[in-house]
Amino acid sequence: MFFSPVSSSSPVELTLASKIAAVLVASILLHGFLFHGSAWKSRFYQVPGSNLLAVKVKILTEALCIDCKQFVNGQLSEVYNALGPSVMDLQIVPFGNAKFVHVDGAERGDKPVLQCQHGVAECDGNIYEQCVVMQLYPYAQRYLPFLRCLYDELPMGHSDQLLDRDAIANCSTASDVEWVDIAACHDDEKQVALLQKRAKSQTPSYHKGVPWVEVNGRHVEITDDGASLLRAVCRAFISNGGTHPSCSSSLVV
Ligand SMILES: *[C@@H]1O[C@H](CO)[C@@H](O)[C@H](O)[C@H]1NC(C)=O
């Protein structure tokens, strides 16, 4: 939005506009550097607090669920690519239908154990994803490619084997997130326990399966026409006072 068309400007205005743009870009870069240091590698990001109109979009997922894969790598990615972070404040919560349960034979006072719908592998995958989201939220443009890569690389469905770390490391490299940070988070038991608890608290118990989509706190039914998410996000954005070219088609209004 800073870079509105300047084609009708005189040369003097153009120079002034580019100076202003340069100062803005420099201060944004400096902000990123100061607050995020070396982990800050994004090529494209927003300044926190600058997107007051953005619509809260929360997606409950699981690492090894095929319907989640189809939705995240399909409709969600398309809509996010079209609308971007200034329209969507996208929060993905990889927990889904996991549960803390008391296992048979546990001693009194034993802590409940986390069981994931698709087995141990899924709890493992959810944690890698939670670590990345924790480290990068609200910059979904940075963590979404990592999640997409995992959905492409990991075998979906039930497994009780821990995931292949090479596959995760490769996805980190491919999507420009720091593997050492992800690995350190994943391997820290206390951190993992906190993250799983937090993900559970962000997963409303009334959800009926995954993927589960909420736009500004209201559930949205995802339909096969591929436009349900776009429609819901655009309606909310327009009612916040926003406009976006991808929100002006007859499909949306
Ligand atoms: C990870 O990447 C390396 C180097 O490109 C490749 O040799 C290896 O097979 C990949 N591993 C997995 C599990 O994808």
mmCIF file of N, CA, C and O in Angstrom, residues 175-218:
data_model
loop_
_atom_site.group_PDB
_atom_site.id
_atom_site.type_symbol
_atom_site.label_atom_id
_atom_site.label_comp_id
_atom_site.label_asym_id
_atom_site.label_seq_id
_atom_site.Cartn_x
_atom_site.Cartn_y
_atom_site.Cartn_z
ATOM 1 N N SER A 175 12.390 -24.253 2.781
ATOM 2 C CA SER A 175 11.438 -23.163 3.026
ATOM 3 C C SER A 175 12.077 -22.048 3.857
ATOM 4 O O SER A 175 11.371 -21.197 4.390
ATOM 5 N N ASP A 176 13.422 -22.082 3.976
ATOM 6 C CA ASP A 176 14.149 -20.961 4.558
ATOM 7 C C ASP A 176 13.793 -20.702 6.019
ATOM 8 O O ASP A 176 13.665 -19.563 6.451
ATOM 9 N N VAL A 177 13.591 -21.785 6.780
ATOM 10 C CA VAL A 177 13.491 -21.619 8.236
ATOM 11 C C VAL A 177 14.709 -22.314 8.862
ATOM 12 O O VAL A 177 15.309 -23.199 8.265
ATOM 13 N N GLU A 178 15.056 -21.854 10.084
ATOM 14 C CA GLU A 178 16.313 -22.312 10.697
ATOM 15 C C GLU A 178 16.143 -23.701 11.305
ATOM 16 O O GLU A 178 15.483 -23.860 12.337
ATOM 17 N N TRP A 179 16.756 -24.704 10.707
ATOM 18 C CA TRP A 179 16.636 -26.075 11.206
ATOM 19 C C TRP A 179 17.168 -26.201 12.631
ATOM 20 O O TRP A 179 16.577 -26.883 13.461
ATOM 21 N N VAL A 180 18.268 -25.535 12.957
ATOM 22 C CA VAL A 180 18.809 -25.664 14.327
ATOM 23 C C VAL A 180 17.797 -25.185 15.370
ATOM 24 O O VAL A 180 17.675 -25.794 16.434
ATOM 25 N N ASP A 181 17.063 -24.122 15.048
ATOM 26 C CA ASP A 181 16.050 -23.618 15.989
ATOM 27 C C ASP A 181 14.896 -24.615 16.134
ATOM 28 O O ASP A 181 14.391 -24.840 17.234
ATOM 29 N N ILE A 182 14.484 -25.174 14.998
ATOM 30 C CA ILE A 182 13.371 -26.132 15.015
ATOM 31 C C ILE A 182 13.773 -27.385 15.786
ATOM 32 O O ILE A 182 13.027 -27.892 16.632
ATOM 33 N N ALA A 183 14.980 -27.892 15.499
ATOM 34 C CA ALA A 183 15.456 -29.116 16.159
ATOM 35 C C ALA A 183 15.588 -28.885 17.664
ATOM 36 O O ALA A 183 15.191 -29.739 18.465
ATOM 37 N N ALA A 184 16.131 -27.725 18.050
ATOM 38 C CA ALA A 184 16.313 -27.433 19.480
ATOM 39 C C ALA A 184 14.962 -27.390 20.191
ATOM 40 O O ALA A 184 14.820 -27.929 21.295
ATOM 41 N N CYS A 185 13.977 -26.782 19.559
ATOM 42 C CA CYS A 185 12.630 -26.715 20.137
ATOM 43 C C CYS A 185 12.031 -28.117 20.249
ATOM 44 O O CYS A 185 11.555 -28.519 21.310
ATOM 45 N N HIS A 186 12.106 -28.875 19.160
ATOM 46 C CA HIS A 186 11.532 -30.226 19.123
ATOM 47 C C HIS A 186 12.161 -31.145 20.167
ATOM 48 O O HIS A 186 11.498 -32.024 20.726
ATOM 49 N N ASP A 187 13.457 -30.951 20.453
ATOM 50 C CA ASP A 187 14.171 -31.862 21.345
ATOM 51 C C ASP A 187 14.104 -31.445 22.818
ATOM 52 O O ASP A 187 14.636 -32.141 23.676
ATOM 53 N N ASP A 188 13.437 -30.323 23.085
ATOM 54 C CA ASP A 188 13.356 -29.810 24.449
ATOM 55 C C ASP A 188 12.026 -30.255 25.067
ATOM 56 O O ASP A 188 10.963 -29.717 24.765
ATOM 57 N N GLU A 189 12.120 -31.261 25.957
ATOM 58 C CA GLU A 189 10.892 -31.883 26.490
ATOM 59 C C GLU A 189 9.951 -30.901 27.178
ATOM 60 O O GLU A 189 8.735 -31.013 27.042
ATOM 61 N N LYS A 190 10.537 -29.974 27.938
ATOM 62 C CA LYS A 190 9.695 -28.996 28.648
ATOM 63 C C LYS A 190 8.968 -28.091 27.659
ATOM 64 O O LYS A 190 7.787 -27.798 27.813
ATOM 65 N N GLN A 191 9.723 -27.669 26.652
ATOM 66 C CA GLN A 191 9.148 -26.818 25.607
ATOM 67 C C GLN A 191 8.013 -27.561 24.899
ATOM 68 O O GLN A 191 6.942 -27.008 24.652
ATOM 69 N N VAL A 192 8.270 -28.833 24.588
ATOM 70 C CA VAL A 192 7.270 -29.643 23.890
ATOM 71 C C VAL A 192 5.991 -29.760 24.723
ATOM 72 O O VAL A 192 4.886 -29.581 24.206
ATOM 73 N N ALA A 193 6.159 -30.014 26.021
ATOM 74 C CA ALA A 193 4.987 -30.155 26.887
ATOM 75 C C ALA A 193 4.177 -28.847 26.900
ATOM 76 O O ALA A 193 2.942 -28.870 26.813
ATOM 77 N N LEU A 194 4.886 -27.729 26.973
ATOM 78 C CA LEU A 194 4.199 -26.427 26.969
ATOM 79 C C LEU A 194 3.477 -26.169 25.650
ATOM 80 O O LEU A 194 2.333 -25.710 25.629
ATOM 81 N N LEU A 195 4.155 -26.483 24.570
ATOM 82 C CA LEU A 195 3.562 -26.232 23.248
ATOM 83 C C LEU A 195 2.331 -27.096 23.028
ATOM 84 O O LEU A 195 1.316 -26.628 22.498
ATOM 85 N N GLN A 196 2.408 -28.370 23.421
ATOM 86 C CA GLN A 196 1.256 -29.259 23.224
ATOM 87 C C GLN A 196 0.069 -28.774 24.065
ATOM 88 O O GLN A 196 -1.069 -28.797 23.610
ATOM 89 N N LYS A 197 0.366 -28.307 25.286
ATOM 90 C CA LYS A 197 -0.702 -27.780 26.135
ATOM 91 C C LYS A 197 -1.318 -26.535 25.508
ATOM 92 O O LYS A 197 -2.526 -26.343 25.520
ATOM 93 N N ARG A 198 -0.444 -25.680 24.986
ATOM 94 C CA ARG A 198 -0.947 -24.447 24.396
ATOM 95 C C ARG A 198 -1.782 -24.758 23.150
ATOM 96 O O ARG A 198 -2.845 -24.175 22.941
ATOM 97 N N ALA A 199 -1.292 -25.699 22.331
ATOM 98 C CA ALA A 199 -2.039 -26.060 21.123
ATOM 99 C C ALA A 199 -3.406 -26.629 21.502
ATOM 100 O O ALA A 199 -4.413 -26.344 20.853
ATOM 101 N N LYS A 200 -3.426 -27.434 22.567
ATOM 102 C CA LYS A 200 -4.715 -27.972 23.030
ATOM 103 C C LYS A 200 -5.650 -26.834 23.447
ATOM 104 O O LYS A 200 -6.829 -26.827 23.088
ATOM 105 N N SER A 201 -5.109 -25.840 24.160
ATOM 106 C CA SER A 201 -5.969 -24.742 24.621
ATOM 107 C C SER A 201 -6.447 -23.888 23.444
ATOM 108 O O SER A 201 -7.467 -23.220 23.539
ATOM 109 N N GLN A 202 -5.709 -23.927 22.332
ATOM 110 C CA GLN A 202 -6.133 -23.165 21.151
ATOM 111 C C GLN A 202 -7.066 -23.969 20.246
ATOM 112 O O GLN A 202 -7.502 -23.482 19.208
ATOM 113 N N THR A 203 -7.329 -25.208 20.649
ATOM 114 C CA THR A 203 -8.176 -26.103 19.855
ATOM 115 C C THR A 203 -9.512 -26.264 20.561
ATOM 116 O O THR A 203 -9.601 -27.015 21.525
ATOM 117 N N PRO A 204 -10.541 -25.535 20.136
ATOM 118 C CA PRO A 204 -11.806 -25.610 20.876
ATOM 119 C C PRO A 204 -12.367 -27.033 20.870
ATOM 120 O O PRO A 204 -12.310 -27.730 19.849
ATOM 121 N N SER A 205 -12.878 -27.456 22.035
ATOM 122 C CA SER A 205 -13.320 -28.853 22.154
ATOM 123 C C SER A 205 -14.559 -29.119 21.303
ATOM 124 O O SER A 205 -14.868 -30.265 21.000
ATOM 125 N N TYR A 206 -15.256 -28.053 20.877
ATOM 126 C CA TYR A 206 -16.456 -28.261 20.049
ATOM 127 C C TYR A 206 -16.122 -28.547 18.590
ATOM 128 O O TYR A 206 -17.006 -28.783 17.791
ATOM 129 N N HIS A 207 -14.840 -28.526 18.207
ATOM 130 C CA HIS A 207 -14.535 -28.760 16.783
ATOM 131 C C HIS A 207 -14.924 -30.191 16.408
ATOM 132 O O HIS A 207 -14.783 -31.116 17.202
ATOM 133 N N LYS A 208 -15.425 -30.333 15.187
ATOM 134 C CA LYS A 208 -15.902 -31.654 14.761
ATOM 135 C C LYS A 208 -15.014 -32.170 13.644
ATOM 136 O O LYS A 208 -15.446 -32.284 12.507
ATOM 137 N N GLY A 209 -13.776 -32.456 13.930
ATOM 138 C CA GLY A 209 -12.882 -32.986 12.903
ATOM 139 C C GLY A 209 -11.917 -31.938 12.392
ATOM 140 O O GLY A 209 -11.969 -30.772 12.801
ATOM 141 N N VAL A 210 -11.010 -32.383 11.509
ATOM 142 C CA VAL A 210 -10.000 -31.506 10.917
ATOM 143 C C VAL A 210 -9.995 -31.705 9.403
ATOM 144 O O VAL A 210 -10.306 -32.795 8.942
ATOM 145 N N PRO A 211 -9.633 -30.721 8.612
ATOM 146 C CA PRO A 211 -9.305 -29.370 9.039
ATOM 147 C C PRO A 211 -10.556 -28.623 9.512
ATOM 148 O O PRO A 211 -11.631 -28.834 8.973
ATOM 149 N N TRP A 212 -10.385 -27.793 10.521
ATOM 150 C CA TRP A 212 -11.473 -26.990 11.079
ATOM 151 C C TRP A 212 -11.092 -25.534 10.897
ATOM 152 O O TRP A 212 -9.980 -25.143 11.243
ATOM 153 N N VAL A 213 -11.990 -24.759 10.328
ATOM 154 C CA VAL A 213 -11.658 -23.395 9.936
ATOM 155 C C VAL A 213 -12.537 -22.405 10.688
ATOM 156 O O VAL A 213 -13.754 -22.568 10.731
ATOM 157 N N GLU A 214 -11.915 -21.388 11.280
ATOM 158 C CA GLU A 214 -12.673 -20.305 11.913
ATOM 159 C C GLU A 214 -12.186 -18.963 11.373
ATOM 160 O O GLU A 214 -10.985 -18.716 11.304
ATOM 161 N N VAL A 215 -13.136 -18.148 10.983
ATOM 162 C CA VAL A 215 -12.833 -16.804 10.489
ATOM 163 C C VAL A 215 -13.418 -15.819 11.492
ATOM 164 O O VAL A 215 -14.627 -15.843 11.738
ATOM 165 N N ASN A 216 -12.563 -15.013 12.089
ATOM 166 C CA ASN A 216 -12.960 -14.121 13.187
ATOM 167 C C ASN A 216 -13.764 -14.873 14.239
ATOM 168 O O ASN A 216 -14.781 -14.396 14.734
ATOM 169 N N GLY A 217 -13.312 -16.078 14.569
ATOM 170 C CA GLY A 217 -13.914 -16.844 15.654
ATOM 171 C C GLY A 217 -15.158 -17.640 15.281
ATOM 172 O O GLY A 217 -15.714 -18.336 16.118
ATOM 173 N N ARG A 218 -15.571 -17.545 13.993
ATOM 174 C CA ARG A 218 -16.780 -18.296 13.603
ATOM 175 C C ARG A 218 -16.424 -19.409 12.629
ATOM 176 O O ARG A 218 -15.684 -19.203 11.668
#
